């Protein structure tokens, strides 16, 4: 004879119904966060690199200026 099935607990029932949508939203949020974080780091790195380039070109120009100056 068939055993009577146990009633499903509300906790299990909730995750059976909404587990997949919750997982999709969570994974979408993590993906979005990581994408924005990567973009932020890339932009910040580019900004630091540009600052260093500008500083180096100013220092090189100053060196050229000092070398071109005749000794007194």
mmCIF file with all atom_site columns, N, CA and C in Angstrom:
data_model
loop_
_atom_site.group_PDB
_atom_site.id
_atom_site.type_symbol
_atom_site.label_atom_id
_atom_site.label_alt_id
_atom_site.label_comp_id
_atom_site.label_asym_id
_atom_site.label_entity_id
_atom_site.label_seq_id
_atom_site.pdbx_PDB_ins_code
_atom_site.Cartn_x
_atom_site.Cartn_y
_atom_site.Cartn_z
_atom_site.occupancy
_atom_site.B_iso_or_equiv
_atom_site.pdbx_formal_charge
_atom_site.auth_seq_id
_atom_site.auth_comp_id
_atom_site.auth_asym_id
_atom_site.auth_atom_id
_atom_site.pdbx_PDB_model_num
ATOM 1   N N  . UNK A 1 1  ? 0.814  -1.165 0.000   1.00 0.00 ? 1  UNK A N  1
ATOM 2   C CA . UNK A 1 1  ? 0.000  0.000  0.000   1.00 0.00 ? 1  UNK A CA 1
ATOM 3   C C  . UNK A 1 1  ? 0.873  1.249  0.000   1.00 0.00 ? 1  UNK A C  1
ATOM 4   N N  . UNK A 1 2  ? 0.297  2.263  -0.483  1.00 0.00 ? 2  UNK A N  1
ATOM 5   C CA . UNK A 1 2  ? 1.018  3.529  -0.554  1.00 0.00 ? 2  UNK A CA 1
ATOM 6   C C  . UNK A 1 2  ? 1.122  4.172  0.814   1.00 0.00 ? 2  UNK A C  1
ATOM 7   N N  . UNK A 1 3  ? 2.303  4.682  1.091   1.00 0.00 ? 3  UNK A N  1
ATOM 8   C CA . UNK A 1 3  ? 2.489  5.403  2.349   1.00 0.00 ? 3  UNK A CA 1
ATOM 9   C C  . UNK A 1 3  ? 1.889  6.787  2.196   1.00 0.00 ? 3  UNK A C  1
ATOM 10  N N  . UNK A 1 4  ? 1.260  7.271  3.226   1.00 0.00 ? 4  UNK A N  1
ATOM 11  C CA . UNK A 1 4  ? 0.749  8.643  3.118   1.00 0.00 ? 4  UNK A CA 1
ATOM 12  C C  . UNK A 1 4  ? 1.931  9.613  3.085   1.00 0.00 ? 4  UNK A C  1
ATOM 13  N N  . UNK A 1 5  ? 1.857  10.554 2.163   1.00 0.00 ? 5  UNK A N  1
ATOM 14  C CA . UNK A 1 5  ? 2.976  11.497 2.020   1.00 0.00 ? 5  UNK A CA 1
ATOM 15  C C  . UNK A 1 5  ? 2.960  12.501 3.164   1.00 0.00 ? 5  UNK A C  1
ATOM 16  N N  . UNK A 1 6  ? 4.142  12.858 3.586   1.00 0.00 ? 6  UNK A N  1
ATOM 17  C CA . UNK A 1 6  ? 4.261  13.842 4.651   1.00 0.00 ? 6  UNK A CA 1
ATOM 18  C C  . UNK A 1 6  ? 3.881  15.206 4.101   1.00 0.00 ? 6  UNK A C  1
ATOM 19  N N  . UNK A 1 7  ? 3.265  16.018 4.905   1.00 0.00 ? 7  UNK A N  1
ATOM 20  C CA . UNK A 1 7  ? 3.006  17.379 4.419   1.00 0.00 ? 7  UNK A CA 1
ATOM 21  C C  . UNK A 1 7  ? 4.327  18.143 4.316   1.00 0.00 ? 7  UNK A C  1
ATOM 22  N N  . UNK A 1 8  ? 4.432  18.942 3.275   1.00 0.00 ? 8  UNK A N  1
ATOM 23  C CA . UNK A 1 8  ? 5.654  19.723 3.037   1.00 0.00 ? 8  UNK A CA 1
ATOM 24  C C  . UNK A 1 8  ? 5.664  20.901 4.009   1.00 0.00 ? 8  UNK A C  1
ATOM 25  N N  . UNK A 1 9  ? 6.825  21.086 4.648   1.00 0.00 ? 9  UNK A N  1
ATOM 26  C CA . UNK A 1 9  ? 6.920  22.200 5.592   1.00 0.00 ? 9  UNK A CA 1
ATOM 27  C C  . UNK A 1 9  ? 6.879  23.519 4.820   1.00 0.00 ? 9  UNK A C  1
ATOM 28  N N  . UNK A 1 10 ? 6.394  24.567 5.463   1.00 0.00 ? 10 UNK A N  1
ATOM 29  C CA . UNK A 1 10 ? 6.340  25.873 4.785   1.00 0.00 ? 10 UNK A CA 1
ATOM 30  C C  . UNK A 1 10 ? 7.717  26.344 4.332   1.00 0.00 ? 10 UNK A C  1
ATOM 31  N N  . UNK A 1 11 ? 8.731  26.041 5.113   1.00 0.00 ? 11 UNK A N  1
ATOM 32  C CA . UNK A 1 11 ? 10.095 26.450 4.768   1.00 0.00 ? 11 UNK A CA 1
ATOM 33  C C  . UNK A 1 11 ? 10.536 25.811 3.456   1.00 0.00 ? 11 UNK A C  1
ATOM 34  N N  . UNK A 1 12 ? 10.348 24.533 3.345   1.00 0.00 ? 12 UNK A N  1
ATOM 35  C CA . UNK A 1 12 ? 10.727 23.806 2.132   1.00 0.00 ? 12 UNK A CA 1
ATOM 36  C C  . UNK A 1 12 ? 9.852  24.249 0.965   1.00 0.00 ? 12 UNK A C  1
ATOM 37  N N  . UNK A 1 13 ? 8.586  24.432 1.220   1.00 0.00 ? 13 UNK A N  1
ATOM 38  C CA . UNK A 1 13 ? 7.669  24.858 0.163   1.00 0.00 ? 13 UNK A CA 1
ATOM 39  C C  . UNK A 1 13 ? 8.051  26.213 -0.414  1.00 0.00 ? 13 UNK A C  1
ATOM 40  N N  . UNK A 1 14 ? 8.478  27.115 0.465   1.00 0.00 ? 14 UNK A N  1
ATOM 41  C CA . UNK A 1 14 ? 8.886  28.451 0.003   1.00 0.00 ? 14 UNK A CA 1
ATOM 42  C C  . UNK A 1 14 ? 10.069 28.345 -0.946  1.00 0.00 ? 14 UNK A C  1
ATOM 43  N N  . UNK A 1 15 ? 11.095 27.582 -0.551  1.00 0.00 ? 15 UNK A N  1
ATOM 44  C CA . UNK A 1 15 ? 12.285 27.485 -1.391  1.00 0.00 ? 15 UNK A CA 1
ATOM 45  C C  . UNK A 1 15 ? 12.051 26.654 -2.643  1.00 0.00 ? 15 UNK A C  1
ATOM 46  N N  . UNK A 1 16 ? 11.098 25.721 -2.599  1.00 0.00 ? 16 UNK A N  1
ATOM 47  C CA . UNK A 1 16 ? 10.756 24.995 -3.827  1.00 0.00 ? 16 UNK A CA 1
ATOM 48  C C  . UNK A 1 16 ? 10.100 25.942 -4.822  1.00 0.00 ? 16 UNK A C  1
ATOM 49  N N  . UNK A 1 17 ? 9.281  26.860 -4.319  1.00 0.00 ? 17 UNK A N  1
ATOM 50  C CA . UNK A 1 17 ? 8.583  27.794 -5.199  1.00 0.00 ? 17 UNK A CA 1
ATOM 51  C C  . UNK A 1 17 ? 9.469  28.958 -5.643  1.00 0.00 ? 17 UNK A C  1
ATOM 52  N N  . UNK A 1 18 ? 10.243 29.506 -4.716  1.00 0.00 ? 18 UNK A N  1
ATOM 53  C CA . UNK A 1 18 ? 10.957 30.749 -5.000  1.00 0.00 ? 18 UNK A CA 1
ATOM 54  C C  . UNK A 1 18 ? 12.475 30.616 -4.996  1.00 0.00 ? 18 UNK A C  1
ATOM 55  N N  . UNK A 1 19 ? 12.997 29.432 -4.855  1.00 0.00 ? 19 UNK A N  1
ATOM 56  C CA . UNK A 1 19 ? 14.449 29.240 -4.797  1.00 0.00 ? 19 UNK A CA 1
ATOM 57  C C  . UNK A 1 19 ? 15.149 29.664 -6.073  1.00 0.00 ? 19 UNK A C  1
ATOM 58  N N  . UNK A 1 20 ? 14.633 29.250 -7.203  1.00 0.00 ? 20 UNK A N  1
ATOM 59  C CA . UNK A 1 20 ? 15.263 29.585 -8.479  1.00 0.00 ? 20 UNK A CA 1
ATOM 60  C C  . UNK A 1 20 ? 15.231 31.090 -8.760  1.00 0.00 ? 20 UNK A C  1
ATOM 61  N N  . UNK A 1 21 ? 14.092 31.792 -8.587  1.00 0.00 ? 21 UNK A N  1
ATOM 62  C CA . UNK A 1 21 ? 14.101 33.240 -8.817  1.00 0.00 ? 21 UNK A CA 1
ATOM 63  C C  . UNK A 1 21 ? 15.038 33.979 -7.847  1.00 0.00 ? 21 UNK A C  1
ATOM 64  N N  . UNK A 1 22 ? 15.089 33.524 -6.597  1.00 0.00 ? 22 UNK A N  1
ATOM 65  C CA . UNK A 1 22 ? 15.986 34.167 -5.637  1.00 0.00 ? 22 UNK A CA 1
ATOM 66  C C  . UNK A 1 22 ? 17.434 33.971 -6.074  1.00 0.00 ? 22 UNK A C  1
ATOM 67  N N  . UNK A 1 23 ? 17.776 32.782 -6.521  1.00 0.00 ? 23 UNK A N  1
ATOM 68  C CA . UNK A 1 23 ? 19.139 32.509 -6.983  1.00 0.00 ? 23 UNK A CA 1
ATOM 69  C C  . UNK A 1 23 ? 19.476 33.356 -8.209  1.00 0.00 ? 23 UNK A C  1
ATOM 70  N N  . UNK A 1 24 ? 18.539 33.499 -9.141  1.00 0.00 ? 24 UNK A N  1
ATOM 71  C CA . UNK A 1 24 ? 18.784 34.297 -10.340 1.00 0.00 ? 24 UNK A CA 1
ATOM 72  C C  . UNK A 1 24 ? 19.029 35.766 -9.985  1.00 0.00 ? 24 UNK A C  1
ATOM 73  N N  . UNK A 1 25 ? 18.222 36.302 -9.078  1.00 0.00 ? 25 UNK A N  1
ATOM 74  C CA . UNK A 1 25 ? 18.397 37.700 -8.669  1.00 0.00 ? 25 UNK A CA 1
ATOM 75  C C  . UNK A 1 25 ? 19.740 37.871 -7.960  1.00 0.00 ? 25 UNK A C  1
ATOM 76  N N  . UNK A 1 26 ? 20.080 36.936 -7.081  1.00 0.00 ? 26 UNK A N  1
ATOM 77  C CA . UNK A 1 26 ? 21.348 37.006 -6.357  1.00 0.00 ? 26 UNK A CA 1
ATOM 78  C C  . UNK A 1 26 ? 22.530 36.957 -7.325  1.00 0.00 ? 26 UNK A C  1
ATOM 79  N N  . UNK A 1 27 ? 22.519 36.013 -8.252  1.00 0.00 ? 27 UNK A N  1
ATOM 80  C CA . UNK A 1 27 ? 23.617 35.897 -9.207  1.00 0.00 ? 27 UNK A CA 1
ATOM 81  C C  . UNK A 1 27 ? 23.691 37.111 -10.125 1.00 0.00 ? 27 UNK A C  1
ATOM 82  N N  . UNK A 1 28 ? 22.531 37.644 -10.512 1.00 0.00 ? 28 UNK A N  1
ATOM 83  C CA . UNK A 1 28 ? 22.523 38.862 -11.327 1.00 0.00 ? 28 UNK A CA 1
ATOM 84  C C  . UNK A 1 28 ? 23.117 40.040 -10.579 1.00 0.00 ? 28 UNK A C  1
ATOM 85  N N  . UNK A 1 29 ? 22.806 40.146 -9.290  1.00 0.00 ? 29 UNK A N  1
ATOM 86  C CA . UNK A 1 29 ? 23.353 41.235 -8.475  1.00 0.00 ? 29 UNK A CA 1
ATOM 87  C C  . UNK A 1 29 ? 24.865 41.094 -8.319  1.00 0.00 ? 29 UNK A C  1
ATOM 88  N N  . UNK A 1 30 ? 25.341 39.870 -8.094  1.00 0.00 ? 30 UNK A N  1
ATOM 89  C CA . UNK A 1 30 ? 26.781 39.649 -7.957  1.00 0.00 ? 30 UNK A CA 1
ATOM 90  C C  . UNK A 1 30 ? 27.489 39.970 -9.265  1.00 0.00 ? 30 UNK A C  1
ATOM 91  N N  . UNK A 1 31 ? 26.930 39.538 -10.374 1.00 0.00 ? 31 UNK A N  1
ATOM 92  C CA . UNK A 1 31 ? 27.521 39.821 -11.680 1.00 0.00 ? 31 UNK A CA 1
ATOM 93  C C  . UNK A 1 31 ? 27.585 41.319 -11.938 1.00 0.00 ? 31 UNK A C  1
ATOM 94  N N  . UNK A 1 32 ? 26.484 42.029 -11.642 1.00 0.00 ? 32 UNK A N  1
ATOM 95  C CA . UNK A 1 32 ? 26.444 43.475 -11.847 1.00 0.00 ? 32 UNK A CA 1
ATOM 96  C C  . UNK A 1 32 ? 27.475 44.168 -10.964 1.00 0.00 ? 32 UNK A C  1
ATOM 97  N N  . UNK A 1 33 ? 27.556 43.760 -9.706  1.00 0.00 ? 33 UNK A N  1
ATOM 98  C CA . UNK A 1 33 ? 28.518 44.360 -8.786  1.00 0.00 ? 33 UNK A CA 1
ATOM 99  C C  . UNK A 1 33 ? 29.943 44.156 -9.286  1.00 0.00 ? 33 UNK A C  1
ATOM 100 N N  . UNK A 1 34 ? 30.269 42.941 -9.705  1.00 0.00 ? 34 UNK A N  1
ATOM 101 C CA . UNK A 1 34 ? 31.620 42.659 -10.168 1.00 0.00 ? 34 UNK A CA 1
ATOM 102 C C  . UNK A 1 34 ? 31.948 43.443 -11.437 1.00 0.00 ? 34 UNK A C  1
ATOM 103 N N  . UNK A 1 35 ? 30.984 43.587 -12.326 1.00 0.00 ? 35 UNK A N  1
ATOM 104 C CA . UNK A 1 35 ? 31.206 44.338 -13.555 1.00 0.00 ? 35 UNK A CA 1
ATOM 105 C C  . UNK A 1 35 ? 31.467 45.814 -13.248 1.00 0.00 ? 35 UNK A C  1
ATOM 106 N N  . UNK A 1 36 ? 30.653 46.397 -12.390 1.00 0.00 ? 36 UNK A N  1
ATOM 107 C CA . UNK A 1 36 ? 30.835 47.809 -12.033 1.00 0.00 ? 36 UNK A CA 1
ATOM 108 C C  . UNK A 1 36 ? 32.149 47.995 -11.285 1.00 0.00 ? 36 UNK A C  1
ATOM 109 N N  . UNK A 1 37 ? 32.486 47.062 -10.394 1.00 0.00 ? 37 UNK A N  1
ATOM 110 C CA . UNK A 1 37 ? 33.741 47.150 -9.647  1.00 0.00 ? 37 UNK A CA 1
ATOM 111 C C  . UNK A 1 37 ? 34.919 47.089 -10.601 1.00 0.00 ? 37 UNK A C  1
ATOM 112 N N  . UNK A 1 38 ? 34.909 46.166 -11.560 1.00 0.00 ? 38 UNK A N  1
ATOM 113 C CA . UNK A 1 38 ? 35.992 46.040 -12.536 1.00 0.00 ? 38 UNK A CA 1
ATOM 114 C C  . UNK A 1 38 ? 36.123 47.326 -13.353 1.00 0.00 ? 38 UNK A C  1
ATOM 115 N N  . UNK A 1 39 ? 35.009 47.878 -13.767 1.00 0.00 ? 39 UNK A N  1
ATOM 116 C CA . UNK A 1 39 ? 35.029 49.117 -14.539 1.00 0.00 ? 39 UNK A CA 1
ATOM 117 C C  . UNK A 1 39 ? 35.619 50.257 -13.707 1.00 0.00 ? 39 UNK A C  1
ATOM 118 N N  . UNK A 1 40 ? 35.224 50.349 -12.448 1.00 0.00 ? 40 UNK A N  1
ATOM 119 C CA . UNK A 1 40 ? 35.730 51.387 -11.556 1.00 0.00 ? 40 UNK A CA 1
ATOM 120 C C  . UNK A 1 40 ? 37.247 51.258 -11.399 1.00 0.00 ? 40 UNK A C  1
ATOM 121 N N  . UNK A 1 41 ? 37.736 50.049 -11.169 1.00 0.00 ? 41 UNK A N  1
ATOM 122 C CA . UNK A 1 41 ? 39.173 49.824 -10.998 1.00 0.00 ? 41 UNK A CA 1
ATOM 123 C C  . UNK A 1 41 ? 39.920 50.182 -12.276 1.00 0.00 ? 41 UNK A C  1
ATOM 124 N N  . UNK A 1 42 ? 39.360 49.811 -13.411 1.00 0.00 ? 42 UNK A N  1
ATOM 125 C CA . UNK A 1 42 ? 40.005 50.126 -14.688 1.00 0.00 ? 42 UNK A CA 1
ATOM 126 C C  . UNK A 1 42 ? 40.103 51.634 -14.888 1.00 0.00 ? 42 UNK A C  1
ATOM 127 N N  . UNK A 1 43 ? 39.019 52.359 -14.631 1.00 0.00 ? 43 UNK A N  1
ATOM 128 C CA . UNK A 1 43 ? 39.043 53.810 -14.790 1.00 0.00 ? 43 UNK A CA 1
ATOM 129 C C  . UNK A 1 43 ? 40.031 54.459 -13.822 1.00 0.00 ? 43 UNK A C  1
ATOM 130 N N  . UNK A 1 44 ? 40.067 53.978 -12.599 1.00 0.00 ? 44 UNK A N  1
ATOM 131 C CA . UNK A 1 44 ? 40.991 54.534 -11.614 1.00 0.00 ? 44 UNK A CA 1
ATOM 132 C C  . UNK A 1 44 ? 42.441 54.266 -12.011 1.00 0.00 ? 44 UNK A C  1
ATOM 133 N N  . UNK A 1 45 ? 42.712 53.074 -12.518 1.00 0.00 ? 45 UNK A N  1
ATOM 134 C CA . UNK A 1 45 ? 44.061 52.740 -12.965 1.00 0.00 ? 45 UNK A CA 1
ATOM 135 C C  . UNK A 1 45 ? 44.469 53.615 -14.139 1.00 0.00 ? 45 UNK A C  1
ATOM 136 N N  . UNK A 1 46 ? 43.562 53.834 -15.075 1.00 0.00 ? 46 UNK A N  1
ATOM 137 C CA . UNK A 1 46 ? 43.853 54.709 -16.214 1.00 0.00 ? 46 UNK A CA 1
ATOM 138 C C  . UNK A 1 46 ? 44.142 56.130 -15.746 1.00 0.00 ? 46 UNK A C  1
ATOM 139 N N  . UNK A 1 47 ? 43.387 56.599 -14.765 1.00 0.00 ? 47 UNK A N  1
ATOM 140 C CA . UNK A 1 47 ? 43.598 57.949 -14.246 1.00 0.00 ? 47 UNK A CA 1
ATOM 141 C C  . UNK A 1 47 ? 44.969 58.076 -13.590 1.00 0.00 ? 47 UNK A C  1
ATOM 142 N N  . UNK A 1 48 ? 45.360 57.086 -12.803 1.00 0.00 ? 48 UNK A N  1
ATOM 143 C CA . UNK A 1 48 ? 46.675 57.104 -12.147 1.00 0.00 ? 48 UNK A CA 1
ATOM 144 C C  . UNK A 1 48 ? 47.788 57.048 -13.187 1.00 0.00 ? 48 UNK A C  1
ATOM 145 N N  . UNK A 1 49 ? 47.612 56.212 -14.207 1.00 0.00 ? 49 UNK A N  1
ATOM 146 C CA . UNK A 1 49 ? 48.606 56.108 -15.267 1.00 0.00 ? 49 UNK A CA 1
ATOM 147 C C  . UNK A 1 49 ? 48.758 57.444 -15.998 1.00 0.00 ? 49 UNK A C  1
ATOM 148 N N  . UNK A 1 50 ? 47.640 58.114 -16.300 1.00 0.00 ? 50 UNK A N  1
ATOM 149 C CA . UNK A 1 50 ? 47.701 59.408 -16.983 1.00 0.00 ? 50 UNK A CA 1
ATOM 150 C C  . UNK A 1 50 ? 48.398 60.457 -16.121 1.00 0.00 ? 50 UNK A C  1
ATOM 151 N N  . UNK A 1 51 ? 48.132 60.431 -14.805 1.00 0.00 ? 51 UNK A N  1
ATOM 152 C CA . UNK A 1 51 ? 48.795 61.371 -13.896 1.00 0.00 ? 51 UNK A CA 1
ATOM 153 C C  . UNK A 1 51 ? 50.301 61.159 -13.904 1.00 0.00 ? 51 UNK A C  1
ATOM 154 N N  . UNK A 1 52 ? 50.715 59.895 -13.854 1.00 0.00 ? 52 UNK A N  1
ATOM 155 C CA . UNK A 1 52 ? 52.145 59.590 -13.853 1.00 0.00 ? 52 UNK A CA 1
ATOM 156 C C  . UNK A 1 52 ? 52.793 60.005 -15.169 1.00 0.00 ? 52 UNK A C  1
ATOM 157 N N  . UNK A 1 53 ? 52.095 59.775 -16.293 1.00 0.00 ? 53 UNK A N  1
ATOM 158 C CA . UNK A 1 53 ? 52.622 60.182 -17.596 1.00 0.00 ? 53 UNK A CA 1
ATOM 159 C C  . UNK A 1 53 ? 52.823 61.689 -17.646 1.00 0.00 ? 53 UNK A C  1
ATOM 160 N N  . UNK A 1 54 ? 51.819 62.417 -17.146 1.00 0.00 ? 54 UNK A N  1
ATOM 161 C CA . UNK A 1 54 ? 51.895 63.877 -17.151 1.00 0.00 ? 54 UNK A CA 1
ATOM 162 C C  . UNK A 1 54 ? 53.064 64.354 -16.289 1.00 0.00 ? 54 UNK A C  1
ATOM 163 N N  . UNK A 1 55 ? 53.218 63.758 -15.121 1.00 0.00 ? 55 UNK A N  1
ATOM 164 C CA . UNK A 1 55 ? 54.306 64.136 -14.228 1.00 0.00 ? 55 UNK A CA 1
ATOM 165 C C  . UNK A 1 55 ? 55.657 63.824 -14.867 1.00 0.00 ? 55 UNK A C  1
ATOM 166 N N  . UNK A 1 56 ? 55.769 62.664 -15.508 1.00 0.00 ? 56 UNK A N  1
ATOM 167 C CA . UNK A 1 56 ? 57.028 62.299 -16.167 1.00 0.00 ? 56 UNK A CA 1
ATOM 168 C C  . UNK A 1 56 ? 57.351 63.258 -17.304 1.00 0.00 ? 56 UNK A C  1
ATOM 169 N N  . UNK A 1 57 ? 56.355 63.627 -18.092 1.00 0.00 ? 57 UNK A N  1
ATOM 170 C CA . UNK A 1 57 ? 56.630 64.547 -19.202 1.00 0.00 ? 57 UNK A CA 1
ATOM 171 C C  . UNK A 1 57 ? 57.040 65.923 -18.673 1.00 0.00 ? 57 UNK A C  1
ATOM 172 N N  . UNK A 1 58 ? 56.471 66.360 -17.557 1.00 0.00 ? 58 UNK A N  1
ATOM 173 C CA . UNK A 1 58 ? 56.882 67.633 -16.958 1.00 0.00 ? 58 UNK A CA 1
ATOM 174 C C  . UNK A 1 58 ? 58.322 67.554 -16.458 1.00 0.00 ? 58 UNK A C  1
ATOM 175 N N  . UNK A 1 59 ? 58.676 66.441 -15.840 1.00 0.00 ? 59 UNK A N  1
ATOM 176 C CA . UNK A 1 59 ? 60.045 66.279 -15.355 1.00 0.00 ? 59 UNK A CA 1
ATOM 177 C C  . UNK A 1 59 ? 61.038 66.193 -16.513 1.00 0.00 ? 59 UNK A C  1
ATOM 178 N N  . UNK A 1 60 ? 60.670 65.498 -17.581 1.00 0.00 ? 60 UNK A N  1
ATOM 179 C CA . UNK A 1 60 ? 61.540 65.418 -18.752 1.00 0.00 ? 60 UNK A CA 1
ATOM 180 C C  . UNK A 1 60 ? 61.739 66.790 -19.384 1.00 0.00 ? 60 UNK A C  1
ATOM 181 N N  . UNK A 1 61 ? 60.664 67.574 -19.448 1.00 0.00 ? 61 UNK A N  1
ATOM 182 C CA . UNK A 1 61 ? 60.771 68.927 -19.996 1.00 0.00 ? 61 UNK A CA 1
ATOM 183 C C  . UNK A 1 61 ? 61.684 69.787 -19.125 1.00 0.00 ? 61 UNK A C  1
ATOM 184 N N  . UNK A 1 62 ? 61.571 69.624 -17.818 1.00 0.00 ? 62 UNK A N  1
ATOM 185 C CA . UNK A 1 62 ? 62.432 70.381 -16.909 1.00 0.00 ? 62 UNK A CA 1
ATOM 186 C C  . UNK A 1 62 ? 63.895 69.970 -17.081 1.00 0.00 ? 62 UNK A C  1
ATOM 187 N N  . UNK A 1 63 ? 64.158 68.673 -17.272 1.00 0.00 ? 63 UNK A N  1
ATOM 188 C CA . UNK A 1 63 ? 65.524 68.198 -17.501 1.00 0.00 ? 63 UNK A CA 1
ATOM 189 C C  . UNK A 1 63 ? 66.070 68.783 -18.791 1.00 0.00 ? 63 UNK A C  1
ATOM 190 N N  . UNK A 1 64 ? 65.283 68.758 -19.860 1.00 0.00 ? 64 UNK A N  1
ATOM 191 C CA . UNK A 1 64 ? 65.718 69.340 -21.136 1.00 0.00 ? 64 UNK A CA 1
ATOM 192 C C  . UNK A 1 64 ? 66.031 70.817 -20.983 1.00 0.00 ? 64 UNK A C  1
ATOM 193 N N  . UNK A 1 65 ? 65.190 71.512 -20.224 1.00 0.00 ? 65 UNK A N  1
ATOM 194 C CA . UNK A 1 65 ? 65.374 72.942 -20.008 1.00 0.00 ? 65 UNK A CA 1
ATOM 195 C C  . UNK A 1 65 ? 66.684 73.199 -19.253 1.00 0.00 ? 65 UNK A C  1
ATOM 196 N N  . UNK A 1 66 ? 66.958 72.395 -18.245 1.00 0.00 ? 66 UNK A N  1
ATOM 197 C CA . UNK A 1 66 ? 68.177 72.574 -17.457 1.00 0.00 ? 66 UNK A CA 1
ATOM 198 C C  . UNK A 1 66 ? 69.406 72.216 -18.296 1.00 0.00 ? 66 UNK A C  1
ATOM 199 N N  . UNK A 1 67 ? 69.323 71.187 -19.105 1.00 0.00 ? 67 UNK A N  1
ATOM 200 C CA . UNK A 1 67 ? 70.459 70.794 -19.958 1.00 0.00 ? 67 UNK A CA 1
ATOM 201 C C  . UNK A 1 67 ? 70.747 71.846 -21.024 1.00 0.00 ? 67 UNK A C  1
ATOM 202 N N  . UNK A 1 68 ? 69.702 72.477 -21.542 1.00 0.00 ? 68 UNK A N  1
ATOM 203 C CA . UNK A 1 68 ? 69.861 73.462 -22.620 1.00 0.00 ? 68 UNK A CA 1
ATOM 204 C C  . UNK A 1 68 ? 70.436 74.787 -22.087 1.00 0.00 ? 68 UNK A C  1
ATOM 205 N N  . UNK A 1 69 ? 70.290 75.017 -20.804 1.00 0.00 ? 69 UNK A N  1
ATOM 206 C CA . UNK A 1 69 ? 70.774 76.249 -20.205 1.00 0.00 ? 69 UNK A CA 1
ATOM 207 C C  . UNK A 1 69 ? 72.311 76.260 -20.243 1.00 0.00 ? 69 UNK A C  1
ATOM 208 N N  . UNK A 1 70 ? 72.923 77.346 -20.762 1.00 0.00 ? 70 UNK A N  1
ATOM 209 C CA . UNK A 1 70 ? 74.395 77.387 -20.795 1.00 0.00 ? 70 UNK A CA 1
ATOM 210 C C  . UNK A 1 70 ? 74.939 77.552 -19.371 1.00 0.00 ? 70 UNK A C  1
ATOM 211 N N  . UNK A 1 71 ? 76.074 76.966 -19.090 1.00 0.00 ? 71 UNK A N  1
ATOM 212 C CA . UNK A 1 71 ? 76.648 77.088 -17.751 1.00 0.00 ? 71 UNK A CA 1
ATOM 213 C C  . UNK A 1 71 ? 77.063 78.532 -17.490 1.00 0.00 ? 71 UNK A C  1
ATOM 214 N N  . UNK A 1 72 ? 76.893 78.966 -16.274 1.00 0.00 ? 72 UNK A N  1
ATOM 215 C CA . UNK A 1 72 ? 77.242 80.347 -15.923 1.00 0.00 ? 72 UNK A CA 1
ATOM 216 C C  . UNK A 1 72 ? 78.544 80.423 -15.182 1.00 0.00 ? 72 UNK A C  1
#
